[in-house]
Coordinates of C-alpha atoms in Angstrom, one line a residue:
X1 CA 16.6 -77.9 17.5
X2 CA 13.0 -77.3 16.9
X3 CA 12.5 -77.4 20.5
X4 CA 15.3 -75.0 21.3
X5 CA 13.6 -72.6 18.4
X6 CA 10.2 -73.0 20.3
X7 CA 11.6 -72.0 23.8
X8 CA 13.3 -68.8 22.1
X9 CA 10.1 -67.6 20.9
X10 CA 8.2 -68.1 24.0
X11 CA 10.7 -66.0 26.0
X12 CA 10.5 -63.1 23.7
X13 CA 7.3 -61.8 25.4
X14 CA 8.8 -62.2 28.8
X15 CA 12.2 -60.1 27.8
X16 CA 10.4 -57.1 28.6
X17 CA 9.0 -57.9 32.0
X18 CA 11.3 -56.9 35.1
X19 CA 10.3 -59.4 37.5
X20 CA 6.7 -61.4 38.3
X21 CA 3.9 -59.6 36.7
X22 CA 5.8 -56.5 35.4
X23 CA 5.6 -55.1 31.8
X24 CA 7.8 -52.6 30.3
X25 CA 6.9 -52.1 26.9
X26 CA 8.9 -50.0 24.4
X27 CA 7.5 -46.8 23.0
X28 CA 6.1 -46.9 19.6
X29 CA 8.4 -46.0 16.5
X30 CA 8.2 -42.2 15.3
X31 CA 6.8 -41.7 11.6
X32 CA 8.5 -39.4 9.2
X33 CA 5.4 -38.4 7.8
X34 CA 3.9 -35.2 8.9
X35 CA 0.3 -34.1 7.9
X36 CA -0.5 -31.0 5.8
X37 CA -1.1 -27.8 7.3
X38 CA -4.8 -26.6 8.0
X39 CA -6.6 -25.1 5.4
X40 CA -6.1 -21.1 5.3
X41 CA -8.7 -18.7 6.0
X42 CA -10.1 -16.4 3.3
X43 CA -8.7 -13.2 3.3
X44 CA -10.6 -10.1 4.4
X45 CA -9.9 -6.5 4.3
X46 CA -8.2 -4.1 6.8
X47 CA -9.4 -0.7 5.8
X48 CA -6.8 2.5 6.4
X49 CA -8.7 5.8 5.7
X50 CA -6.4 8.2 4.3
X51 CA -7.3 11.8 4.9
X52 CA -5.2 14.6 3.3
X53 CA -5.8 18.2 4.8
X54 CA -6.5 20.8 1.6
X55 CA -4.5 23.3 3.3
X56 CA -1.3 22.7 1.4
X57 CA -3.0 22.0 -1.8
X58 CA -5.1 25.5 -1.5
X59 CA -1.7 27.4 -0.8
X60 CA 0.2 25.8 -3.8
X61 CA -3.1 26.7 -6.3
X62 CA -2.9 30.3 -4.6
X63 CA 0.7 30.5 -5.7
X64 CA 0.4 29.0 -8.9
X65 CA -3.0 30.7 -10.1
X66 CA -2.1 34.4 -10.2
X67 CA -4.4 36.8 -8.1
X68 CA -3.9 39.5 -10.9
X69 CA -4.1 38.9 -14.4
X70 CA -4.1 41.4 -17.6
X71 CA -2.8 44.9 -17.7
X72 CA -5.1 48.1 -18.7
X73 CA -2.0 49.6 -20.9
X74 CA -1.7 46.2 -23.4
X75 CA -3.7 46.4 -26.1
X76 CA -5.5 43.2 -27.6
X77 CA -6.9 43.1 -31.1
X78 CA -10.8 43.4 -30.9
X79 CA -12.2 41.7 -34.3
X80 CA -15.1 44.0 -35.2
X81 CA -17.3 43.8 -38.1
X82 CA -15.8 46.1 -40.8
X83 CA -12.8 47.4 -38.7
X84 CA -9.5 46.0 -38.0
X85 CA -8.4 49.0 -36.0
X86 CA -10.3 48.2 -32.7
X87 CA -8.5 47.3 -29.6
X88 CA -9.1 46.4 -25.5
X89 CA -7.3 45.9 -22.8
X90 CA -8.4 44.2 -19.5
X91 CA -7.1 43.7 -15.8
X92 CA -8.3 41.0 -13.4
X93 CA -8.2 40.6 -9.6
X94 CA -8.8 37.5 -7.9
X95 CA -10.2 36.8 -4.3
X96 CA -8.9 34.0 -2.4
X97 CA -10.2 30.5 -3.6
X98 CA -13.1 28.8 -1.8
X99 CA -12.5 24.9 -1.8
X100 CA -15.3 22.8 -1.7
X101 CA -15.8 19.2 -2.7
X102 CA -18.4 17.2 -5.1
X103 CA -18.2 13.4 -5.2
X104 CA -14.7 12.7 -6.5
X105 CA -13.8 16.4 -7.7
X106 CA -12.3 19.1 -5.7
X107 CA -13.7 22.5 -6.9
X108 CA -11.9 25.6 -6.4
X109 CA -14.0 28.7 -6.8
X110 CA -13.2 32.5 -6.8
X111 CA -14.9 35.7 -7.6
X112 CA -13.0 37.8 -10.2
X113 CA -13.2 41.7 -10.3
X114 CA -12.5 43.0 -13.7
X115 CA -11.9 46.0 -15.5
X116 CA -12.1 46.8 -19.1
X117 CA -11.2 49.7 -21.9
X118 CA -11.5 49.6 -25.6
X119 CA -10.4 51.8 -28.4
X120 CA -11.4 52.3 -31.9
X121 CA -8.4 54.2 -34.0
X122 CA -9.9 56.2 -37.2
X123 CA -7.4 57.4 -39.8
X124 CA -10.0 60.8 -40.7
X125 CA -10.4 61.4 -37.0
X126 CA -9.5 61.1 -33.4
X127 CA -9.2 57.9 -31.7
X128 CA -12.3 56.9 -29.2
X129 CA -12.3 54.9 -26.5
X130 CA -14.6 53.6 -23.8
X131 CA -14.2 51.7 -20.5
X132 CA -16.1 49.8 -17.9
X133 CA -15.1 49.2 -14.0
X134 CA -12.7 51.8 -14.0
X135 CA -14.9 55.2 -13.1
X136 CA -17.5 52.9 -11.4
X137 CA -17.5 49.5 -9.8
X138 CA -15.4 46.7 -11.0
X139 CA -17.2 44.2 -13.1
X140 CA -17.9 40.5 -11.5
X141 CA -17.0 37.3 -12.8
X142 CA -17.1 33.5 -11.3
X143 CA -13.9 31.2 -11.9
X144 CA -14.3 27.7 -10.8
X145 CA -11.3 25.1 -11.4
X146 CA -12.2 21.5 -11.0
X147 CA -9.5 18.9 -9.8
X148 CA -9.8 15.3 -9.6
X149 CA -7.2 13.4 -7.8
X150 CA -6.3 9.8 -7.9
X151 CA -3.5 7.3 -7.8
X152 CA -1.9 5.5 -10.2
X153 CA -1.3 1.5 -9.9
X154 CA 2.2 2.3 -9.3
X155 CA 1.3 4.7 -6.3
X156 CA 1.9 7.9 -7.9
X157 CA -0.3 10.7 -7.7
X158 CA -2.2 12.0 -11.0
X159 CA -4.9 14.5 -11.2
X160 CA -7.3 15.9 -14.0
X161 CA -7.6 19.8 -13.9
X162 CA -9.7 21.8 -16.1
X163 CA -11.3 25.3 -16.0
X164 CA -14.9 24.5 -15.4
X165 CA -16.3 28.0 -15.4
X166 CA -15.3 31.3 -16.2
X167 CA -18.6 33.7 -16.8
X168 CA -20.0 36.6 -15.5
X169 CA -21.2 36.4 -12.0
X170 CA -24.5 37.5 -12.8
X171 CA -26.5 38.5 -16.2
X172 CA -27.3 41.8 -14.5
X173 CA -25.8 45.2 -16.3
X174 CA -23.6 45.3 -13.1
X175 CA -21.5 42.5 -14.2
X176 CA -21.3 43.3 -17.9
X177 CA -18.7 45.3 -19.6
X178 CA -20.3 47.5 -22.5
X179 CA -18.3 49.9 -24.5
X180 CA -21.3 52.2 -25.3
X181 CA -19.8 53.8 -28.3
X182 CA -19.0 50.8 -30.2
X183 CA -22.2 49.5 -29.0
X184 CA -20.4 46.2 -28.1
X185 CA -20.2 44.0 -25.0
X186 CA -16.5 43.0 -24.3
X187 CA -17.5 41.0 -21.2
X188 CA -16.9 37.6 -23.5
X189 CA -13.9 39.1 -24.7
X190 CA -12.2 40.2 -21.5
X191 CA -13.4 36.8 -19.9
X192 CA -12.1 34.8 -22.8
X193 CA -8.7 36.4 -22.7
X194 CA -8.4 35.6 -18.8
X195 CA -9.2 32.2 -19.7
X196 CA -6.4 31.6 -21.9
X197 CA -3.9 32.8 -19.2
X198 CA -5.8 30.8 -16.6
X199 CA -5.6 27.7 -18.7
X200 CA -1.8 28.1 -19.4
X201 CA -1.7 27.4 -15.8
X202 CA -3.2 24.0 -15.5
X203 CA 0.1 22.0 -16.2
X204 CA 1.8 23.6 -13.4
X205 CA -0.9 22.3 -11.2
X206 CA -0.5 18.9 -12.3
X207 CA 3.2 19.0 -12.3
X208 CA 3.0 20.4 -8.7
X209 CA 0.9 17.7 -7.4
X210 CA 2.3 14.7 -9.1
X211 CA 5.6 15.6 -7.7
X212 CA 4.4 14.7 -4.3
X213 CA 5.9 11.3 -3.2
X214 CA 3.3 8.9 -1.9
X215 CA 4.9 5.7 -2.9
X216 CA 7.8 6.1 -0.3
X217 CA 5.5 6.5 2.8
X218 CA 3.3 3.5 1.7
X219 CA 6.2 1.4 1.1
X220 CA 7.3 1.9 4.7
X221 CA 3.6 1.4 6.3
X222 CA 3.7 -2.0 4.1
X223 CA 6.8 -2.9 5.6
X224 CA 5.4 -2.4 9.1
X225 CA 2.4 -4.8 8.5
X226 CA 4.2 -7.2 7.4
X227 CA 6.6 -7.4 10.8
X228 CA 5.2 -9.9 13.7
X229 CA 3.9 -8.2 16.1
X230 CA 4.3 -9.4 19.9
X231 CA 1.2 -9.6 21.9
X232 CA 2.6 -11.5 24.9
X233 CA 5.7 -13.8 25.5
X234 CA 5.6 -16.6 22.6
X235 CA 2.4 -15.1 21.3
X236 CA 2.3 -12.9 17.8
X237 CA 0.0 -11.5 15.5
X238 CA 0.7 -12.0 11.7
X239 CA -1.4 -9.4 9.6
X240 CA -0.2 -11.2 6.5
X241 CA -0.8 -8.2 3.8
X242 CA -1.5 -9.6 0.5
X243 CA -2.8 -6.7 -1.9
X244 CA -4.2 -2.8 -1.5
X245 CA -7.1 -1.4 -3.4
X246 CA -8.4 2.2 -3.2
X247 CA -11.8 3.0 -2.5
X248 CA -14.0 5.8 -3.4
X249 CA -12.6 9.4 -2.8
X250 CA -14.7 11.9 -0.8
X251 CA -14.3 15.3 1.0
X252 CA -15.2 18.1 2.9
X253 CA -14.8 21.8 2.7
X254 CA -11.1 21.2 4.3
X255 CA -10.1 17.6 3.4
X256 CA -10.1 14.9 0.9
X257 CA -10.1 11.4 2.0
X258 CA -10.3 8.1 0.4
X259 CA -10.5 4.6 1.9
X260 CA -7.2 2.4 1.3
X261 CA -8.2 -1.5 2.0
X262 CA -5.6 -4.3 2.8
X263 CA -6.1 -7.3 1.7
X264 CA -5.0 -9.4 4.9
X265 CA -5.5 -13.0 6.4
X266 CA -4.3 -12.0 10.0
X267 CA -3.5 -15.1 12.4
X268 CA -2.4 -15.1 16.0
X269 CA -0.2 -18.0 16.7
X270 CA 2.0 -19.3 19.6
X271 CA 5.7 -20.2 19.4
X272 CA 9.0 -18.4 18.8
X273 CA 8.8 -15.3 16.6
X274 CA 7.9 -16.0 13.0
X275 CA 10.4 -15.3 10.2
X276 CA 8.7 -14.1 7.1
X277 CA 10.3 -13.3 3.8
X278 CA 9.6 -9.5 2.8
X279 CA 7.0 -9.1 0.3
X280 CA 7.4 -5.6 -1.9
X281 CA 4.4 -3.3 -2.1
X282 CA 2.1 -4.5 -4.6
X283 CA 0.5 -2.5 -7.4
X284 CA -2.6 -0.5 -6.3
X285 CA -5.5 -2.5 -7.0
X286 CA -9.2 -2.2 -8.4
X287 CA -11.4 0.1 -6.3
X288 CA -13.4 -2.3 -3.9
X289 CA -15.9 -1.5 -1.4
X290 CA -15.8 -4.5 1.5
X291 CA -14.6 -4.4 5.3
X292 CA -13.8 -7.4 7.7
X293 CA -12.0 -10.3 7.9
X294 CA -11.5 -13.4 9.7
X295 CA -8.8 -13.8 12.6
X296 CA -7.4 -17.0 12.3
X297 CA -6.4 -18.0 16.3
X298 CA -3.6 -20.7 16.5
X299 CA -2.6 -22.3 19.8
X300 CA 0.0 -24.9 20.4
X301 CA -0.7 -27.7 22.9
X302 CA 2.3 -28.9 24.1
X303 CA 2.4 -32.5 24.7
X304 CA 4.5 -32.0 28.3
X305 CA 1.2 -29.7 29.1
X306 CA -0.8 -32.7 27.7
X307 CA 0.9 -35.5 29.6
X308 CA 1.0 -32.8 33.1
X309 CA -3.0 -32.7 32.9
X310 CA -3.7 -36.1 31.9
X311 CA -1.6 -37.3 34.5
X312 CA -3.0 -35.0 37.2
X313 CA -6.7 -36.1 36.3
X314 CA -6.0 -40.2 35.9
X315 CA -3.5 -40.5 38.7
X316 CA -4.7 -43.3 41.2
X317 CA -8.0 -44.2 38.9
X318 CA -8.6 -47.8 38.5
X319 CA -10.2 -50.2 36.3
X320 CA -10.9 -54.0 37.2
X321 CA -10.9 -56.2 34.5
X322 CA -11.4 -59.9 34.4
X323 CA -8.1 -60.9 35.8
X324 CA -7.3 -58.0 38.2
X325 CA -7.1 -54.2 38.7
X326 CA -5.2 -51.9 36.7
X327 CA -4.5 -48.3 38.3
X328 CA -3.1 -45.6 36.4
X329 CA 0.0 -43.9 38.1
X330 CA 1.1 -41.2 35.4
X331 CA 0.6 -40.5 31.6
X332 CA 3.2 -39.4 29.0
X333 CA 2.1 -38.4 25.7
X334 CA 4.1 -37.6 22.4
X335 CA 3.3 -37.2 18.7
X336 CA 4.6 -40.1 16.7
X337 CA 4.0 -38.3 13.3
X338 CA 1.2 -39.4 10.6
X339 CA -1.3 -37.0 12.6
X340 CA -1.1 -39.6 15.7
X341 CA -0.2 -39.8 19.1
X342 CA 1.2 -42.1 21.7
X343 CA 0.0 -42.3 25.3
X344 CA 2.2 -44.4 27.8
X345 CA 0.8 -45.3 31.1
X346 CA 2.8 -46.2 34.1
X347 CA 0.4 -48.5 36.2
X348 CA 0.3 -50.8 39.2
X349 CA -2.6 -52.8 40.8
X350 CA -2.4 -56.4 40.1
X351 CA 0.3 -56.0 37.6
X352 CA 2.5 -53.1 37.0
X353 CA 4.7 -51.2 34.6
X354 CA 4.3 -49.3 31.5
X355 CA 2.4 -50.1 28.3
X356 CA 1.3 -47.8 25.1
X357 CA -1.7 -46.8 23.4
X358 CA -2.1 -45.2 20.0
X359 CA -4.6 -43.4 18.1
X360 CA -5.5 -40.2 16.1
X361 CA -6.7 -36.9 17.9
X362 CA -10.1 -35.4 16.8
X363 CA -11.4 -32.0 18.2
X364 CA -15.3 -32.0 19.6
X365 CA -16.6 -28.5 18.7
X366 CA -19.3 -28.7 21.1
X367 CA -17.3 -29.5 24.4
X368 CA -14.1 -27.8 22.9
X369 CA -12.4 -31.0 24.0
X370 CA -9.3 -33.1 22.2
X371 CA -10.1 -36.7 22.3
X372 CA -8.7 -40.2 20.9
X373 CA -11.8 -41.9 20.1
X374 CA -9.5 -44.6 18.5
X375 CA -7.2 -45.0 21.0
X376 CA -5.9 -48.8 21.1
X377 CA -3.3 -50.6 22.3
X378 CA 0.3 -50.3 20.5
X379 CA 1.2 -53.5 18.8
X380 CA 4.3 -53.9 20.6
X381 CA 2.3 -53.5 23.9
X382 CA -0.5 -56.1 22.8
X383 CA 2.5 -58.3 22.1
X384 CA 3.9 -58.4 25.3
X385 CA 0.4 -58.8 27.3
X386 CA 0.7 -62.4 27.7
X387 CA 0.5 -64.9 30.4
X388 CA -1.0 -63.8 33.6
X389 CA -1.4 -60.0 32.4
X390 CA -3.4 -61.2 29.2
X391 CA -6.5 -59.6 31.1
X392 CA -5.0 -56.0 30.5
X393 CA -5.9 -56.4 26.9
X394 CA -9.6 -56.5 27.5
X395 CA -12.0 -53.7 26.2
X396 CA -12.7 -52.4 29.6
X397 CA -9.2 -51.0 30.2
X398 CA -9.0 -49.6 26.5
X399 CA -12.8 -48.2 26.9
X400 CA -11.7 -46.4 29.9
X401 CA -8.6 -44.7 28.0
X402 CA -10.8 -43.7 25.3
X403 CA -13.4 -42.1 27.6
X404 CA -10.8 -40.4 30.2
X405 CA -7.9 -39.6 27.7
X406 CA -9.4 -35.9 26.7
X407 CA -7.9 -32.4 27.3
X408 CA -9.5 -29.2 27.0
X409 CA -8.7 -27.0 24.0
X410 CA -11.6 -24.3 25.1
X411 CA -9.3 -22.7 27.9
X412 CA -6.2 -22.2 25.5
X413 CA -8.4 -20.7 22.9
X414 CA -10.0 -18.4 25.5
X415 CA -7.2 -17.2 26.7
X416 CA -5.8 -16.2 23.1
X417 CA -9.4 -14.6 22.2
X418 CA -8.9 -12.4 25.0
X419 CA -5.4 -11.7 24.3
X420 CA -6.8 -10.6 20.9
X421 CA -9.5 -8.5 22.4
X422 CA -7.4 -6.7 24.4
X423 CA -3.9 -6.4 22.6
X424 CA -5.3 -5.3 18.8
X425 CA -5.8 -2.0 19.4
X426 CA -2.3 -0.7 19.5
X427 CA 0.6 1.5 18.0
X428 CA 2.5 -0.1 14.9
X429 CA 4.5 2.5 13.8
X430 CA 5.0 6.0 14.2
X431 CA 1.7 7.7 13.1
X432 CA 0.0 4.0 12.4
X433 CA -2.9 3.0 15.0
X434 CA -4.2 -0.4 14.9
X435 CA -8.1 -0.7 15.8
X436 CA -9.9 -3.6 15.8
X437 CA -12.8 -5.4 17.3
X438 CA -13.1 -9.1 17.3
X439 CA -16.4 -11.1 17.8
X440 CA -16.7 -14.3 19.2
X441 CA -14.4 -17.5 18.2
X442 CA -15.3 -20.8 16.9
X443 CA -13.3 -23.6 16.7
X444 CA -11.9 -24.6 13.2
X445 CA -9.9 -27.8 13.8
X446 CA -6.7 -29.0 15.2
X447 CA -3.3 -30.2 13.6
X448 CA -1.6 -33.2 15.2
X449 CA 2.3 -32.5 14.5
X450 CA 5.0 -34.6 16.3
X451 CA 6.3 -31.7 18.6
X452 CA 2.7 -30.4 19.5
X453 CA -0.9 -30.0 18.6
X454 CA -2.1 -27.3 16.9
X455 CA -5.5 -26.1 17.8
X456 CA -7.3 -23.4 15.7
X457 CA -10.2 -21.3 15.8
X458 CA -11.8 -18.4 13.6
X459 CA -13.2 -15.5 14.9
X460 CA -15.1 -12.5 12.8
X461 CA -13.6 -8.9 13.3
X462 CA -13.0 -5.7 11.9
X463 CA -9.9 -3.6 11.8
X464 CA -8.8 0.0 10.9
X465 CA -5.1 1.6 10.5
X466 CA -5.5 5.0 11.7
X467 CA -2.8 7.0 9.9
X468 CA -1.9 10.3 11.2
X469 CA 0.1 13.4 9.6
X470 CA 3.3 12.0 10.2
X471 CA 2.7 9.1 7.8
X472 CA 2.4 11.6 4.8
X473 CA 4.6 14.6 5.7
X474 CA 3.7 17.9 4.0
X475 CA 6.3 18.9 1.3

């Protein structure tokens, strides 16, 4: 009985052999465990300059702020010491507004031309009256309105308005309204009455601007930024927007502008079109001033491509070991899980058949090569190398494969890099243009999975979203 068992065990290694000197080793088993994904890159900022033409705001302001105030026939009380029977009337005509910008404030300025009249009624004598700017040139004053625009964290326009200046244009007699018979300067009375009339209109300005819908166009833009962008067949750009912040507001004579910063972690990857759950427009973040991002470039190296490349380079190469010659005919690579790969070698020479090696690929950033430095015989293949083929297990064949079993990832990364440089300047949606510059890329590691090897690189770049007038249509 003992001899029969021993004979069975001696036959087990030979069962995988098909004929003299032929080895047919089974492939290594696959593992269920997959490695974690590669660390994500730090998010950067894509800038989106916002520019609003002040033409519509100026037109609205011209409508809200009247170009004429007061009435020379409407008398207002004129407090005078010792008299309760003095009164005055005024009439103001406004020139069109001139628009300028100071830091974050829009300045609307206009010259006012005004006329005034005063009366003193006496119970014992005739009513006395006097005027200015009626029989001679109207007096002049300077009106300045200041408007500070902004956005709330819920993307609503908000403004602060105030009447910053309403004074005589010059201190000269030319711009002073003096009623000589009363010996009183009614300039401040006239301008004070005009001030009250103008300030009553300021809430209308705030209401008009706050009614502009900013959120809806930005929600549409945010939705577009989340969509995968096809760069080529099976090559996709993901912008991965995360948050939004607003930079300082600036302006010129006719436009007001600000920088909208979109925090994003863009990636270029290969494979089928990614399906991502939509993320709603986040609240507006605090003001920041930064620009630039790291572009993640990911390429999938298919095991079929790897097998073809290794077969092309190794076919016909031979290694002479102590007991014979080992000549490679083809190589078959696949992932076995756990971050490891298996290489099956069809060979002939002194012996022939197929055996398997396993190992953990690594990436050499200097040469841009994927190697398997710990490549070694699979346990089941090693167990079959007995009797006349034990010489195959020598170090010569293993060391040969460790040296030769390498594929270049540089070509894949270079192709994706060139594609990124070419395709990152494009239209994303109506009125939205992406303009980007990408610097040189550098390797960032590999991820060995069962279906493919993911090769990753990083490139520093900068990008802008150019927003046309279509994004914010005029009300």
